[in-house]
Amino acid sequence: MERVPLVIGSVGALDHHDTGRGHPERPARLEAVTRGVELAHLHDAARPLEGRLARIGELARVHDELYLEALAQLAEAGGGELDPDTSMSGGSWATAQWSAGLGLAAIEALQRGEADAAFVAPRPPGHHATATRAMGFCLLNNVAVAAAALAEAGERVLIVDWDVHHGNGTQDIFWNDPRVVYVSTHEWPAYPGTGRASETGGLGAPGSTVNIPLPSGATGDVALAAIDEVVAPVVDAFSPTWVLISAGFDAHRDDPLADLMWSAGDYADLTRRLMAFAPEPGRVVAFLEGGYDLDALARSVAATVSTLAGAELRPEPATGGGPGREAVALAARTRAKLAELEGEPS
Ligand SMILES: [Zn+2]
């Protein structure tokens, strides 16, 4: 198959995950993603990705098997509530398995040399799901399933999570795993309450978690500073072989669920920065997480996929001037302290 800049996978017509009337994490989000891809006018630069179901063994690398059985049984019974924000319908289990499989299919397509990058739009999102628990609209941790597959194959995986919420599930899953570095920028304090700068990884993988909590009102220039001043040195030391992006778009200023002030243009800049962390083309996969204003979601997806495809579309200019420089400086000091500790004999 001829190599293209970008492959794009979505749950699309296989989306049978019904969250109920009035829920922000709704099927129309995937239609907004499709609109965003159309807005990017990628033409021959992009091709649809053929997805597949994630197998139980692939999910069990990051999720407890009893938890997986419980999800399957709840769907079988027609669905139900898992926490105050998170529910399943009868079709949710199959949809979630397909969603988790999208990232695996994307990696396989890139490994076959079919594209320089991939963008996948799973639904439900994944980064709040822990090994044993659904929460925050998430059932299966899509990005973690993909990262675990790569890690098992001997790869060093960088996950950058720019969703406005902290990806507590992803952090938890890789807390003691030195094969995966997890980086998150997020509004703080906010749901789910984790993600302080002082959370830097467990005893099995000290320093492999990087949290950059940002105050309400923070603009895109602050996120870029975080990438340049805090993340880039970590990436230099880790030399990832793959870069996975937990690309939620709810830090957009129009999003109803949070109060950061980013724009679509900021997502273009962030995408470009993160692509530069990959050792070569064909090692970047971006995963949809949150993003609940449908127009902002479409514009942000357009900017992201166009950058991933090597083009330059900015439906909105980048933002600057908001608060958050102190938070970035604090995260940088936390890293410097860790590096000092590592340098000392124990
Ligand atoms: Zn979010």
mmCIF file with all atom_site columns, C-alpha atoms and ligand atoms in Angstrom, residues 127-128 136-137 161 163-166 191 248-251 257 289-292, ligand 1:
data_model
loop_
_atom_site.group_PDB
_atom_site.id
_atom_site.type_symbol
_atom_site.label_atom_id
_atom_site.label_alt_id
_atom_site.label_comp_id
_atom_site.label_asym_id
_atom_site.label_entity_id
_atom_site.label_seq_id
_atom_site.pdbx_PDB_ins_code
_atom_site.Cartn_x
_atom_site.Cartn_y
_atom_site.Cartn_z
_atom_site.occupancy
_atom_site.B_iso_or_equiv
_atom_site.pdbx_formal_charge
_atom_site.auth_seq_id
_atom_site.auth_comp_id
_atom_site.auth_asym_id
_atom_site.auth_atom_id
_atom_site.pdbx_PDB_model_num
ATOM   1  C  CA . HIS A 1 127 ? -7.527  8.091  30.145 1.00 0.00 ? 127 HIS A CA 1
ATOM   2  C  CA . HIS A 1 128 ? -9.516  8.013  33.413 1.00 0.00 ? 128 HIS A CA 1
ATOM   3  C  CA . GLY A 1 136 ? -14.947 9.958  34.074 1.00 0.00 ? 136 GLY A CA 1
ATOM   4  C  CA . PHE A 1 137 ? -16.821 8.683  30.965 1.00 0.00 ? 137 PHE A CA 1
ATOM   5  C  CA . ASP A 1 161 ? -1.790  13.790 27.641 1.00 0.00 ? 161 ASP A CA 1
ATOM   6  C  CA . ASP A 1 163 ? -6.615  16.691 27.791 1.00 0.00 ? 163 ASP A CA 1
ATOM   7  C  CA . VAL A 1 164 ? -7.732  19.369 30.271 1.00 0.00 ? 164 VAL A CA 1
ATOM   8  C  CA . HIS A 1 165 ? -8.259  16.654 32.898 1.00 0.00 ? 165 HIS A CA 1
ATOM   9  C  CA . HIS A 1 166 ? -5.503  14.634 34.498 1.00 0.00 ? 166 HIS A CA 1
ATOM   10 C  CA . TYR A 1 191 ? -11.609 16.569 38.126 1.00 0.00 ? 191 TYR A CA 1
ATOM   11 C  CA . GLY A 1 248 ? -8.495  15.612 24.469 1.00 0.00 ? 248 GLY A CA 1
ATOM   12 C  CA . PHE A 1 249 ? -9.712  18.961 23.207 1.00 0.00 ? 249 PHE A CA 1
ATOM   13 C  CA . ASP A 1 250 ? -11.473 20.178 26.348 1.00 0.00 ? 250 ASP A CA 1
ATOM   14 C  CA . ALA A 1 251 ? -8.715  22.702 27.188 1.00 0.00 ? 251 ALA A CA 1
ATOM   15 C  CA . LEU A 1 257 ? -16.394 21.391 31.161 1.00 0.00 ? 257 LEU A CA 1
ATOM   16 C  CA . GLU A 1 289 ? -9.952  11.786 24.680 1.00 0.00 ? 289 GLU A CA 1
ATOM   17 C  CA . GLY A 1 290 ? -12.316 14.613 25.791 1.00 0.00 ? 290 GLY A CA 1
ATOM   18 C  CA . GLY A 1 291 ? -13.676 17.682 23.972 1.00 0.00 ? 291 GLY A CA 1
ATOM   19 C  CA . TYR A 1 292 ? -17.314 18.616 24.487 1.00 0.00 ? 292 TYR A CA 1
HETATM 20 ZN ZN . ZN  B 2 .   ? -11.088 15.729 29.679 1.00 0.00 ? 1   ZN  B ZN 1
#
